[in-house]
Every structure is written in C-alpha cells, then in structure tokens.
C-alpha positions as protocol buffer text, in pm:
chain_id: "A"
residue {
  index: 1
  type: MET
  ca { x: 1468 y: 891 z: 1130 }
}
residue {
  index: 2
  type: SER
  ca { x: 1115 y: 737 z: 1042 }
}
residue {
  index: 3
  type: ASP
  ca { x: 825 y: 982 z: 922 }
}
residue {
  index: 4
  type: ALA
  ca { x: 617 y: 631 z: 1042 }
}
residue {
  index: 5
  type: ASN
  ca { x: 278 y: 807 z: 1255 }
}
residue {
  index: 6
  type: GLU
  ca { x: 279 y: 1181 z: 1051 }
}
residue {
  index: 7
  type: PRO
  ca { x: -104 y: 1262 z: 908 }
}
residue {
  index: 8
  type: THR
  ca { x: -241 y: 1240 z: 601 }
}
residue {
  index: 9
  type: GLY
  ca { x: -579 y: 1362 z: 369 }
}
residue {
  index: 10
  type: ALA
  ca { x: -819 y: 1129 z: 456 }
}
residue {
  index: 11
  type: VAL
  ca { x: -1018 y: 937 z: 237 }
}
residue {
  index: 12
  type: GLU
  ca { x: -1142 y: 1139 z: -100 }
}
residue {
  index: 13
  type: PRO
  ca { x: -1389 y: 1047 z: -340 }
}
residue {
  index: 14
  type: ASP
  ca { x: -1223 y: 871 z: -632 }
}
residue {
  index: 15
  type: THR
  ca { x: -1383 y: 772 z: -987 }
}
residue {
  index: 16
  type: GLY
  ca { x: -1423 y: 433 z: -869 }
}
residue {
  index: 17
  type: THR
  ca { x: -1285 y: 83 z: -964 }
}
residue {
  index: 18
  type: THR
  ca { x: -1255 y: -129 z: -1230 }
}
residue {
  index: 19
  type: GLY
  ca { x: -1104 y: -550 z: -1230 }
}
residue {
  index: 20
  type: ALA
  ca { x: -1172 y: -859 z: -1421 }
}
residue {
  index: 21
  type: GLY
  ca { x: -1206 y: -1279 z: -1337 }
}
residue {
  index: 22
  type: THR
  ca { x: -1343 y: -1462 z: -1001 }
}
residue {
  index: 23
  type: ALA
  ca { x: -1199 y: -1719 z: -863 }
}
residue {
  index: 24
  type: GLY
  ca { x: -1411 y: -1925 z: -630 }
}
residue {
  index: 25
  type: GLY
  ca { x: -1650 y: -1836 z: -404 }
}
residue {
  index: 26
  type: PRO
  ca { x: -1632 y: -1590 z: -50 }
}
residue {
  index: 27
  type: ALA
  ca { x: -1414 y: -1724 z: 155 }
}
residue {
  index: 28
  type: ALA
  ca { x: -1582 y: -1688 z: 507 }
}
residue {
  index: 29
  type: ALA
  ca { x: -1481 y: -1455 z: 786 }
}
residue {
  index: 30
  type: THR
  ca { x: -1317 y: -1645 z: 1123 }
}
residue {
  index: 31
  type: GLY
  ca { x: -1210 y: -1558 z: 1467 }
}
residue {
  index: 32
  type: ALA
  ca { x: -1392 y: -1290 z: 1664 }
}
residue {
  index: 33
  type: ALA
  ca { x: -1307 y: -958 z: 1694 }
}
residue {
  index: 34
  type: GLY
  ca { x: -1095 y: -798 z: 1917 }
}
residue {
  index: 35
  type: SER
  ca { x: -859 y: -1101 z: 1792 }
}
residue {
  index: 36
  type: ALA
  ca { x: -569 y: -905 z: 1638 }
}
residue {
  index: 37
  type: GLY
  ca { x: -352 y: -797 z: 1929 }
}
residue {
  index: 38
  type: ALA
  ca { x: -232 y: -1172 z: 1954 }
}
residue {
  index: 39
  type: GLY
  ca { x: 110 y: -1202 z: 1861 }
}
residue {
  index: 40
  type: ALA
  ca { x: 174 y: -824 z: 1849 }
}
residue {
  index: 41
  type: PRO
  ca { x: 527 y: -639 z: 1956 }
}
residue {
  index: 42
  type: SER
  ca { x: 440 y: -554 z: 2332 }
}
residue {
  index: 43
  type: GLY
  ca { x: 397 y: -155 z: 2281 }
}
residue {
  index: 44
  type: ALA
  ca { x: 412 y: -209 z: 1893 }
}
residue {
  index: 45
  type: ASP
  ca { x: 150 y: 61 z: 1658 }
}
residue {
  index: 46
  type: ALA
  ca { x: -25 y: -302 z: 1596 }
}
residue {
  index: 47
  type: THR
  ca { x: -375 y: -279 z: 1745 }
}
residue {
  index: 48
  type: SER
  ca { x: -715 y: -489 z: 1738 }
}
residue {
  index: 49
  type: GLY
  ca { x: -1001 y: -366 z: 1550 }
}
residue {
  index: 50
  type: ALA
  ca { x: -1230 y: -456 z: 1800 }
}
residue {
  index: 51
  type: ASP
  ca { x: -1279 y: -14 z: 1893 }
}
residue {
  index: 52
  type: ALA
  ca { x: -1384 y: 19 z: 1560 }
}
residue {
  index: 53
  type: THR
  ca { x: -1548 y: 382 z: 1528 }
}
residue {
  index: 54
  type: SER
  ca { x: -1925 y: 330 z: 1463 }
}
residue {
  index: 55
  type: GLY
  ca { x: -2201 y: 590 z: 1377 }
}
residue {
  index: 56
  type: ALA
  ca { x: -2341 y: 748 z: 1091 }
}
residue {
  index: 57
  type: ALA
  ca { x: -2206 y: 750 z: 697 }
}
residue {
  index: 58
  type: THR
  ca { x: -1948 y: 990 z: 654 }
}
residue {
  index: 59
  type: ALA
  ca { x: -1930 y: 1325 z: 392 }
}
residue {
  index: 60
  type: ASN
  ca { x: -1742 y: 1048 z: 148 }
}
residue {
  index: 61
  type: ASP
  ca { x: -2053 y: 807 z: 185 }
}
residue {
  index: 62
  type: PRO
  ca { x: -2332 y: 1027 z: 180 }
}
residue {
  index: 63
  type: ALA
  ca { x: -2688 y: 939 z: 311 }
}
residue {
  index: 64
  type: GLY
  ca { x: -2856 y: 757 z: 68 }
}
residue {
  index: 65
  type: ALA
  ca { x: -2497 y: 557 z: -121 }
}
residue {
  index: 66
  type: PRO
  ca { x: -2580 y: 246 z: -169 }
}
residue {
  index: 67
  type: ASP
  ca { x: -2451 y: 7 z: 93 }
}
residue {
  index: 68
  type: PRO
  ca { x: -2216 y: -247 z: -77 }
}
residue {
  index: 69
  type: ALA
  ca { x: -2305 y: -538 z: 252 }
}
residue {
  index: 70
  type: ALA
  ca { x: -2722 y: -468 z: 174 }
}
residue {
  index: 71
  type: SER
  ca { x: -2649 y: -707 z: -109 }
}
residue {
  index: 72
  type: ALA
  ca { x: -2566 y: -1000 z: 83 }
}
residue {
  index: 73
  type: PRO
  ca { x: -2681 y: -945 z: 435 }
}
residue {
  index: 74
  type: GLY
  ca { x: -2462 y: -1136 z: 674 }
}
residue {
  index: 75
  type: ARG
  ca { x: -2192 y: -1168 z: 522 }
}
residue {
  index: 76
  type: ARG
  ca { x: -1824 y: -1036 z: 688 }
}
residue {
  index: 77
  type: VAL
  ca { x: -1475 y: -1060 z: 580 }
}
residue {
  index: 78
  type: ARG
  ca { x: -1193 y: -976 z: 887 }
}
residue {
  index: 79
  type: VAL
  ca { x: -932 y: -715 z: 790 }
}
residue {
  index: 80
  type: VAL
  ca { x: -588 y: -605 z: 851 }
}
residue {
  index: 81
  type: LEU
  ca { x: -486 y: -236 z: 814 }
}
residue {
  index: 82
  type: VAL
  ca { x: -102 y: -163 z: 705 }
}
residue {
  index: 83
  type: ASP
  ca { x: -18 y: 200 z: 717 }
}
residue {
  index: 84
  type: ASP
  ca { x: 270 y: 395 z: 874 }
}
residue {
  index: 85
  type: HIS
  ca { x: 18 y: 691 z: 931 }
}
residue {
  index: 86
  type: ARG
  ca { x: -141 y: 647 z: 1233 }
}
residue {
  index: 87
  type: MET
  ca { x: -442 y: 902 z: 1145 }
}
residue {
  index: 88
  type: PHE
  ca { x: -508 y: 734 z: 771 }
}
residue {
  index: 89
  type: ARG
  ca { x: -561 y: 428 z: 939 }
}
residue {
  index: 90
  type: THR
  ca { x: -772 y: 594 z: 1206 }
}
residue {
  index: 91
  type: GLY
  ca { x: -945 y: 734 z: 929 }
}
residue {
  index: 92
  type: VAL
  ca { x: -1000 y: 437 z: 752 }
}
residue {
  index: 93
  type: GLN
  ca { x: -1082 y: 244 z: 1019 }
}
residue {
  index: 94
  type: ALA
  ca { x: -1378 y: 507 z: 1058 }
}
residue {
  index: 95
  type: GLU
  ca { x: -1514 y: 479 z: 705 }
}
residue {
  index: 96
  type: ILE
  ca { x: -1468 y: 100 z: 654 }
}
residue {
  index: 97
  type: GLY
  ca { x: -1488 y: -75 z: 1001 }
}
residue {
  index: 98
  type: GLN
  ca { x: -1825 y: -30 z: 1074 }
}
residue {
  index: 99
  type: THR
  ca { x: -1893 y: -396 z: 1090 }
}
residue {
  index: 100
  type: GLU
  ca { x: -2286 y: -448 z: 1089 }
}
residue {
  index: 101
  type: ARG
  ca { x: -2338 y: -189 z: 788 }
}
residue {
  index: 102
  type: THR
  ca { x: -2038 y: -260 z: 593 }
}
residue {
  index: 103
  type: GLY
  ca { x: -1919 y: -600 z: 717 }
}
residue {
  index: 104
  type: VAL
  ca { x: -1605 y: -534 z: 726 }
}
residue {
  index: 105
  type: GLU
  ca { x: -1463 y: -659 z: 1039 }
}
residue {
  index: 106
  type: VAL
  ca { x: -1106 y: -498 z: 1080 }
}
residue {
  index: 107
  type: VAL
  ca { x: -912 y: -739 z: 1298 }
}
residue {
  index: 108
  type: GLY
  ca { x: -607 y: -579 z: 1344 }
}
residue {
  index: 109
  type: GLU
  ca { x: -368 y: -264 z: 1214 }
}
residue {
  index: 110
  type: ALA
  ca { x: 31 y: -255 z: 1150 }
}
residue {
  index: 111
  type: ALA
  ca { x: 294 y: 51 z: 1095 }
}
residue {
  index: 112
  type: ASP
  ca { x: 589 y: -98 z: 945 }
}
residue {
  index: 113
  type: VAL
  ca { x: 687 y: -441 z: 783 }
}
residue {
  index: 114
  type: ASP
  ca { x: 807 y: -672 z: 1092 }
}
residue {
  index: 115
  type: GLN
  ca { x: 449 y: -599 z: 1278 }
}
residue {
  index: 116
  type: ALA
  ca { x: 276 y: -620 z: 989 }
}
residue {
  index: 117
  type: VAL
  ca { x: 384 y: -1012 z: 932 }
}
residue {
  index: 118
  type: THR
  ca { x: 373 y: -1040 z: 1351 }
}
residue {
  index: 119
  type: VAL
  ca { x: -65 y: -896 z: 1289 }
}
residue {
  index: 120
  type: ILE
  ca { x: -110 y: -1139 z: 965 }
}
residue {
  index: 121
  type: THR
  ca { x: 43 y: -1503 z: 1079 }
}
residue {
  index: 122
  type: ALA
  ca { x: -169 y: -1413 z: 1391 }
}
residue {
  index: 123
  type: THR
  ca { x: -468 y: -1341 z: 1263 }
}
residue {
  index: 124
  type: ARG
  ca { x: -484 y: -1479 z: 922 }
}
residue {
  index: 125
  type: PRO
  ca { x: -749 y: -1183 z: 790 }
}
residue {
  index: 126
  type: GLU
  ca { x: -925 y: -1309 z: 443 }
}
residue {
  index: 127
  type: VAL
  ca { x: -751 y: -931 z: 314 }
}
residue {
  index: 128
  type: VAL
  ca { x: -534 y: -703 z: 431 }
}
residue {
  index: 129
  type: LEU
  ca { x: -489 y: -367 z: 276 }
}
residue {
  index: 130
  type: LEU
  ca { x: -149 y: -260 z: 250 }
}
residue {
  index: 131
  type: ASP
  ca { x: 55 y: 20 z: 197 }
}
residue {
  index: 132
  type: VAL
  ca { x: 356 y: 47 z: -57 }
}
residue {
  index: 133
  type: HIS
  ca { x: 594 y: 315 z: 143 }
}
residue {
  index: 134
  type: LEU
  ca { x: 678 y: 132 z: 490 }
}
residue {
  index: 135
  type: PRO
  ca { x: 960 y: 81 z: 700 }
}
residue {
  index: 136
  type: GLY
  ca { x: 1118 y: -199 z: 722 }
}
residue {
  index: 137
  type: GLY
  ca { x: 1083 y: -252 z: 346 }
}
residue {
  index: 138
  type: GLY
  ca { x: 803 y: -169 z: 192 }
}
residue {
  index: 139
  type: GLY
  ca { x: 465 y: -331 z: 111 }
}
residue {
  index: 140
  type: VAL
  ca { x: 717 y: -569 z: -96 }
}
residue {
  index: 141
  type: GLU
  ca { x: 886 y: -674 z: 159 }
}
residue {
  index: 142
  type: VAL
  ca { x: 523 y: -781 z: 360 }
}
residue {
  index: 143
  type: LEU
  ca { x: 430 y: -1030 z: 63 }
}
residue {
  index: 144
  type: ARG
  ca { x: 768 y: -1131 z: 54 }
}
residue {
  index: 145
  type: ARG
  ca { x: 746 y: -1256 z: 396 }
}
residue {
  index: 146
  type: CYS
  ca { x: 391 y: -1367 z: 365 }
}
residue {
  index: 147
  type: SER
  ca { x: 389 y: -1565 z: 77 }
}
residue {
  index: 148
  type: PRO
  ca { x: 304 y: -1836 z: 253 }
}
residue {
  index: 149
  type: LEU
  ca { x: 3 y: -1750 z: 374 }
}
residue {
  index: 150
  type: MET
  ca { x: -108 y: -1616 z: 62 }
}
residue {
  index: 151
  type: ALA
  ca { x: -89 y: -1993 z: -106 }
}
residue {
  index: 152
  type: ASP
  ca { x: -219 y: -2118 z: 158 }
}
residue {
  index: 153
  type: ALA
  ca { x: -519 y: -2326 z: -21 }
}
residue {
  index: 154
  type: GLU
  ca { x: -709 y: -2369 z: 251 }
}
residue {
  index: 155
  type: GLN
  ca { x: -724 y: -1998 z: 397 }
}
residue {
  index: 156
  type: PRO
  ca { x: -589 y: -1754 z: 105 }
}
residue {
  index: 157
  type: VAL
  ca { x: -433 y: -1452 z: 311 }
}
residue {
  index: 158
  type: ARG
  ca { x: -489 y: -1177 z: -9 }
}
residue {
  index: 159
  type: PHE
  ca { x: -371 y: -917 z: -41 }
}
residue {
  index: 160
  type: LEU
  ca { x: -465 y: -483 z: -236 }
}
residue {
  index: 161
  type: ALA
  ca { x: -290 y: -235 z: -214 }
}
residue {
  index: 162
  type: LEU
  ca { x: -407 y: 111 z: -71 }
}
residue {
  index: 163
  type: SER
  ca { x: -191 y: 399 z: -158 }
}
residue {
  index: 164
  type: VAL
  ca { x: -88 y: 733 z: -198 }
}
residue {
  index: 165
  type: SER
  ca { x: 118 y: 642 z: -494 }
}
residue {
  index: 166
  type: ASP
  ca { x: 7 y: 554 z: -849 }
}
residue {
  index: 167
  type: ALA
  ca { x: 385 y: 511 z: -988 }
}
residue {
  index: 168
  type: ALA
  ca { x: 399 y: 215 z: -1259 }
}
residue {
  index: 169
  type: GLU
  ca { x: 691 y: 57 z: -1053 }
}
residue {
  index: 170
  type: ASP
  ca { x: 532 y: 86 z: -712 }
}
residue {
  index: 171
  type: VAL
  ca { x: 208 y: -103 z: -904 }
}
residue {
  index: 172
  type: ILE
  ca { x: 389 y: -322 z: -1115 }
}
residue {
  index: 173
  type: GLY
  ca { x: 642 y: -399 z: -813 }
}
residue {
  index: 174
  type: VAL
  ca { x: 320 y: -496 z: -556 }
}
residue {
  index: 175
  type: ILE
  ca { x: 117 y: -673 z: -782 }
}
residue {
  index: 176
  type: ARG
  ca { x: 489 y: -931 z: -866 }
}
residue {
  index: 177
  type: GLY
  ca { x: 475 y: -997 z: -521 }
}
residue {
  index: 178
  type: GLY
  ca { x: 121 y: -1132 z: -551 }
}
residue {
  index: 179
  type: ALA
  ca { x: -120 y: -825 z: -446 }
}
residue {
  index: 180
  type: ARG
  ca { x: -477 y: -889 z: -600 }
}
residue {
  index: 181
  type: GLY
  ca { x: -512 y: -506 z: -680 }
}
residue {
  index: 182
  type: TYR
  ca { x: -401 y: -196 z: -611 }
}
residue {
  index: 183
  type: VAL
  ca { x: -616 y: 154 z: -581 }
}
residue {
  index: 184
  type: THR
  ca { x: -549 y: 432 z: -446 }
}
residue {
  index: 185
  type: LYS
  ca { x: -560 y: 657 z: -136 }
}
residue {
  index: 186
  type: THR
  ca { x: -831 y: 850 z: -316 }
}
residue {
  index: 187
  type: ILE
  ca { x: -1138 y: 599 z: -344 }
}
residue {
  index: 188
  type: THR
  ca { x: -1431 y: 659 z: -155 }
}
residue {
  index: 189
  type: GLY
  ca { x: -1549 y: 405 z: 159 }
}
residue {
  index: 190
  type: THR
  ca { x: -1805 y: 265 z: -16 }
}
residue {
  index: 191
  type: ASP
  ca { x: -1574 y: 176 z: -357 }
}
residue {
  index: 192
  type: LEU
  ca { x: -1248 y: 31 z: -95 }
}
residue {
  index: 193
  type: VAL
  ca { x: -1519 y: -160 z: 96 }
}
residue {
  index: 194
  type: ASP
  ca { x: -1732 y: -314 z: -245 }
}
residue {
  index: 195
  type: SER
  ca { x: -1337 y: -403 z: -404 }
}
residue {
  index: 196
  type: ILE
  ca { x: -1246 y: -613 z: -6 }
}
residue {
  index: 197
  type: PHE
  ca { x: -1468 y: -821 z: -75 }
}
residue {
  index: 198
  type: ARG
  ca { x: -1419 y: -855 z: -414 }
}
residue {
  index: 199
  type: VAL
  ca { x: -1022 y: -958 z: -362 }
}
residue {
  index: 200
  type: GLN
  ca { x: -1129 y: -1133 z: -74 }
}
residue {
  index: 201
  type: ASP
  ca { x: -1360 y: -1350 z: -399 }
}
residue {
  index: 202
  type: GLY
  ca { x: -1012 y: -1357 z: -554 }
}
residue {
  index: 203
  type: ASP
  ca { x: -1096 y: -1120 z: -813 }
}
residue {
  index: 204
  type: ALA
  ca { x: -859 y: -876 z: -931 }
}
residue {
  index: 205
  type: VAL
  ca { x: -897 y: -502 z: -895 }
}
residue {
  index: 206
  type: PHE
  ca { x: -784 y: -215 z: -950 }
}
residue {
  index: 207
  type: SER
  ca { x: -828 y: 246 z: -965 }
}
residue {
  index: 208
  type: PRO
  ca { x: -886 y: 293 z: -1385 }
}
residue {
  index: 209
  type: ARG
  ca { x: -589 y: 440 z: -1443 }
}
residue {
  index: 210
  type: LEU
  ca { x: -344 y: 219 z: -1287 }
}
residue {
  index: 211
  type: ALA
  ca { x: -507 y: -102 z: -1457 }
}
residue {
  index: 212
  type: GLY
  ca { x: -344 y: 10 z: -1748 }
}
residue {
  index: 213
  type: PHE
  ca { x: -20 y: -33 z: -1551 }
}
residue {
  index: 214
  type: VAL
  ca { x: 2 y: -369 z: -1537 }
}
residue {
  index: 215
  type: LEU
  ca { x: -154 y: -424 z: -1900 }
}
residue {
  index: 216
  type: ASP
  ca { x: 144 y: -302 z: -2036 }
}
residue {
  index: 217
  type: ALA
  ca { x: 346 y: -457 z: -1810 }
}
residue {
  index: 218
  type: PHE
  ca { x: 225 y: -813 z: -1881 }
}
residue {
  index: 219
  type: ALA
  ca { x: 122 y: -778 z: -2262 }
}
residue {
  index: 220
  type: SER
  ca { x: 445 y: -898 z: -2369 }
}
residue {
  index: 221
  type: THR
  ca { x: 499 y: -1304 z: -2392 }
}
residue {
  index: 222
  type: ASP
  ca { x: 860 y: -1190 z: -2270 }
}
residue {
  index: 223
  type: ALA
  ca { x: 916 y: -1112 z: -1926 }
}
residue {
  index: 224
  type: PRO
  ca { x: 1028 y: -774 z: -1821 }
}
residue {
  index: 225
  type: PRO
  ca { x: 1383 y: -681 z: -1799 }
}
residue {
  index: 226
  type: VAL
  ca { x: 1502 y: -698 z: -1396 }
}
residue {
  index: 227
  type: ASP
  ca { x: 1648 y: -346 z: -1290 }
}
residue {
  index: 228
  type: GLU
  ca { x: 1902 y: -441 z: -1074 }
}
residue {
  index: 229
  type: ASP
  ca { x: 2010 y: -142 z: -980 }
}
residue {
  index: 230
  type: MET
  ca { x: 1678 y: -45 z: -898 }
}
residue {
  index: 231
  type: ASP
  ca { x: 1560 y: -347 z: -691 }
}
residue {
  index: 232
  type: ARG
  ca { x: 1801 y: -285 z: -453 }
}
residue {
  index: 233
  type: LEU
  ca { x: 1672 y: 88 z: -369 }
}
residue {
  index: 234
  type: THR
  ca { x: 1397 y: 104 z: -109 }
}
residue {
  index: 235
  type: GLN
  ca { x: 1039 y: 229 z: -185 }
}
residue {
  index: 236
  type: ARG
  ca { x: 1090 y: 536 z: 4 }
}
residue {
  index: 237
  type: GLU
  ca { x: 1408 y: 588 z: -179 }
}
residue {
  index: 238
  type: ARG
  ca { x: 1251 y: 541 z: -485 }
}
residue {
  index: 239
  type: GLU
  ca { x: 1029 y: 802 z: -368 }
}
residue {
  index: 240
  type: VAL
  ca { x: 1273 y: 1048 z: -280 }
}
residue {
  index: 241
  type: LEU
  ca { x: 1500 y: 938 z: -615 }
}
residue {
  index: 242
  type: ARG
  ca { x: 1180 y: 1039 z: -837 }
}
residue {
  index: 243
  type: LEU
  ca { x: 1127 y: 1367 z: -682 }
}
residue {
  index: 244
  type: ILE
  ca { x: 1502 y: 1496 z: -657 }
}
residue {
  index: 245
  type: ALA
  ca { x: 1526 y: 1358 z: -1083 }
}
residue {
  index: 246
  type: ARG
  ca { x: 1216 y: 1630 z: -1093 }
}
residue {
  index: 247
  type: GLY
  ca { x: 1459 y: 1900 z: -974 }
}
residue {
  index: 248
  type: TYR
  ca { x: 1298 y: 1919 z: -641 }
}
residue {
  index: 249
  type: ALA
  ca { x: 1479 y: 2062 z: -357 }
}
residue {
  index: 250
  type: TYR
  ca { x: 1553 y: 1873 z: -9 }
}
residue {
  index: 251
  type: LYS
  ca { x: 1309 y: 2132 z: 190 }
}
residue {
  index: 252
  type: GLU
  ca { x: 1029 y: 2046 z: -67 }
}
residue {
  index: 253
  type: ILE
  ca { x: 1102 y: 1726 z: -99 }
}
residue {
  index: 254
  type: ALA
  ca { x: 1073 y: 1680 z: 349 }
}
residue {
  index: 255
  type: LYS
  ca { x: 790 y: 1901 z: 322 }
}
residue {
  index: 256
  type: GLN
  ca { x: 570 y: 1672 z: 67 }
}
residue {
  index: 257
  type: LEU
  ca { x: 696 y: 1330 z: 212 }
}
residue {
  index: 258
  type: PHE
  ca { x: 646 y: 1484 z: 611 }
}
residue {
  index: 259
  type: ILE
  ca { x: 994 y: 1399 z: 677 }
}
residue {
  index: 260
  type: SER
  ca { x: 1285 y: 1602 z: 787 }
}
residue {
  index: 261
  type: VAL
  ca { x: 1549 y: 1734 z: 522 }
}
residue {
  index: 262
  type: LYS
  ca { x: 1810 y: 1513 z: 758 }
}
residue {
  index: 263
  type: THR
  ca { x: 1595 y: 1236 z: 637 }
}
residue {
  index: 264
  type: VAL
  ca { x: 1614 y: 1339 z: 253 }
}
residue {
  index: 265
  type: GLU
  ca { x: 1952 y: 1446 z: 275 }
}
residue {
  index: 266
  type: SER
  ca { x: 2046 y: 1033 z: 420 }
}
residue {
  index: 267
  type: HIS
  ca { x: 1789 y: 868 z: 94 }
}
residue {
  index: 268
  type: VAL
  ca { x: 1997 y: 1085 z: -82 }
}
residue {
  index: 269
  type: SER
  ca { x: 2322 y: 911 z: 37 }
}
residue {
  index: 270
  type: ALA
  ca { x: 2241 y: 630 z: 9 }
}
residue {
  index: 271
  type: VAL
  ca { x: 2061 y: 603 z: -318 }
}
residue {
  index: 272
  type: LEU
  ca { x: 2405 y: 748 z: -448 }
}
residue {
  index: 273
  type: ARG
  ca { x: 2599 y: 453 z: -219 }
}
residue {
  index: 274
  type: LYS
  ca { x: 2394 y: 198 z: -385 }
}
residue {
  index: 275
  type: LEU
  ca { x: 2395 y: 294 z: -750 }
}
residue {
  index: 276
  type: GLN
  ca { x: 2756 y: 395 z: -747 }
}
residue {
  index: 277
  type: LEU
  ca { x: 2686 y: 776 z: -834 }
}
residue {
  index: 278
  type: SER
  ca { x: 2888 y: 1055 z: -786 }
}
residue {
  index: 279
  type: ASN
  ca { x: 2584 y: 1349 z: -746 }
}
residue {
  index: 280
  type: ARG
  ca { x: 2252 y: 1437 z: -786 }
}
residue {
  index: 281
  type: HIS
  ca { x: 2381 y: 1561 z: -1107 }
}
residue {
  index: 282
  type: GLU
  ca { x: 2402 y: 1220 z: -1238 }
}
residue {
  index: 283
  type: LEU
  ca { x: 2169 y: 1088 z: -1019 }
}
residue {
  index: 284
  type: THR
  ca { x: 1924 y: 1317 z: -1205 }
}
residue {
  index: 285
  type: ARG
  ca { x: 1997 y: 1155 z: -1530 }
}
residue {
  index: 286
  type: TRP
  ca { x: 2029 y: 790 z: -1427 }
}
residue {
  index: 287
  type: ALA
  ca { x: 1653 y: 846 z: -1348 }
}
residue {
  index: 288
  type: THR
  ca { x: 1580 y: 1031 z: -1653 }
}
residue {
  index: 289
  type: ALA
  ca { x: 1736 y: 715 z: -1891 }
}
residue {
  index: 290
  type: ARG
  ca { x: 1477 y: 501 z: -1691 }
}
residue {
  index: 291
  type: ARG
  ca { x: 1194 y: 743 z: -1752 }
}
residue {
  index: 292
  type: LEU
  ca { x: 1170 y: 753 z: -1368 }
}
residue {
  index: 293
  type: VAL
  ca { x: 1076 y: 1132 z: -1382 }
}
C-alpha cells in the first residue's frame, strides 16, 4: 500500500543553508509556463505549474524579509517538484511559485519515480526539488534514470534534495547519485528560493548540519566501503528498519510514517528476507552494528 498522498507539515523556519564553490553563471530559463504536462501520464499525479498560487508572503516569509529575486531582477529558474505528498507539494508551490516575486517557475510536479522521470524529461527544468523517499525506488532511482540529463553540457538538469530525513545515509546516497545539495523541509521559503538559484549556478548547497555528513564521508582519500546488504533495501525499507531498531512498535511506525500497520509489516518482511534475518531482534543487532540506530 502506498502512502503517496498523505499530508505532511508545511514549510517551517530553519537556520539557513550553506554551500561551497560556483561553477559557471546562471542558466537561462527555457520554455513557457504550462509546458510541464507534456509527456506526463494520463491521470497521474503530475501537473503543470502554470496555476501557481499568487498573493502576499506567507508566515514563513514575513513582510519586510529580503526578496531573493530583488537582487537579480528578471532572473528566472524553471523547477519541477518531486514529492509523494500532494499537500506538501501544494505548500511549496504556494511558497515559492509566485514567479513575479521569487523568479521561480514551477513547470511540473510528480509523486513517484516513474512520474518524475517522465515530467523531468518532458520539461527539462534547470532544477528539480527531489524528495528522498518516493514510491518506485526513491530519489536515488530518479537520479540514476536522469543521469544523462545531469550530464548534458548544454542544458544540465540539476537536483536539490528536499526531504524530512536528516539521516546521514540518505544525504550521502543522493549526493553520490549526483544531487547538488540537500536541505531539510524545515527550510524557509526565502532560503529555499536562494538555494534553488545557487544550485542552478552550480553551487553545492546543504542545510548546515548536513554538510558535515558529506565532509566526513569524503574526508578520506579512500572511497567509503559499499554496503551491499544496505544497497538491497529501498529508502522506505531503510526508514522502517531504523525505527524497528530503535524499538518502535508497528503501530508507532505506521503513525510516524503515515502508512498502515499492514504496510509496515510488509516492509519488515521484505527487510528480513533481503538481509536473510529471522526476526526483529536479529534485525536490531544488524542495524546497531552499522550504527543505524
């Protein structure tokens, strides 16, 4: 059972973002608003950004706060939102999609891996806001399937992970997959717009605490060892595994992840099978040994 359109919290205040290095100048926005629907599956949860909500700044972007677009009048960036929660996508659209104010043109949305690849390929945005946990293989699978678009020298598609997860393995996973940055969903609308433009420019952008994960992972000249067992698990299975190892009951996990108890049971069964473990006690020992708890 998919937990795809369950609501999540609105964008909340954050302490800001940090990044390093710039490669090249701003990419030029291409296409017109409303082109996102081309190529999207019929009836799928993938929509055009042409109907972006307009109006005054929200509580997370109070009156008098610096407008990210003010320092670069007329600048535009075309963005696709990829997240399996409709209400979260709606909130982000309302927060950053007022193009005349922010310079951000939301040209498409998607709720799972297949939709994401279809919409991104059809619209060729400058930046994709990508959730880490998605039905169909997660954000890493979207990055893998869109790698030719990222490598396009003429019109590269760049990815910025936007996730509720602040787990080190999630951060490292998408960065290894080719994302240019990773920010959490507590970021403010103003900081998110700034991060989008910086990623468009080629900067690497991270929420402050998460930058340390990347530095630690790549501090050694030797590449970190690949955990083949962990690689067998989907992002959602890893999330369930972590909560099981912390001692959460199935009902508590279901409530926290906005999924049913039956879905939790299915994920646990899949994890046990893939790791060749017999019960949750062995699973907890396995997770503890890898410092996932």
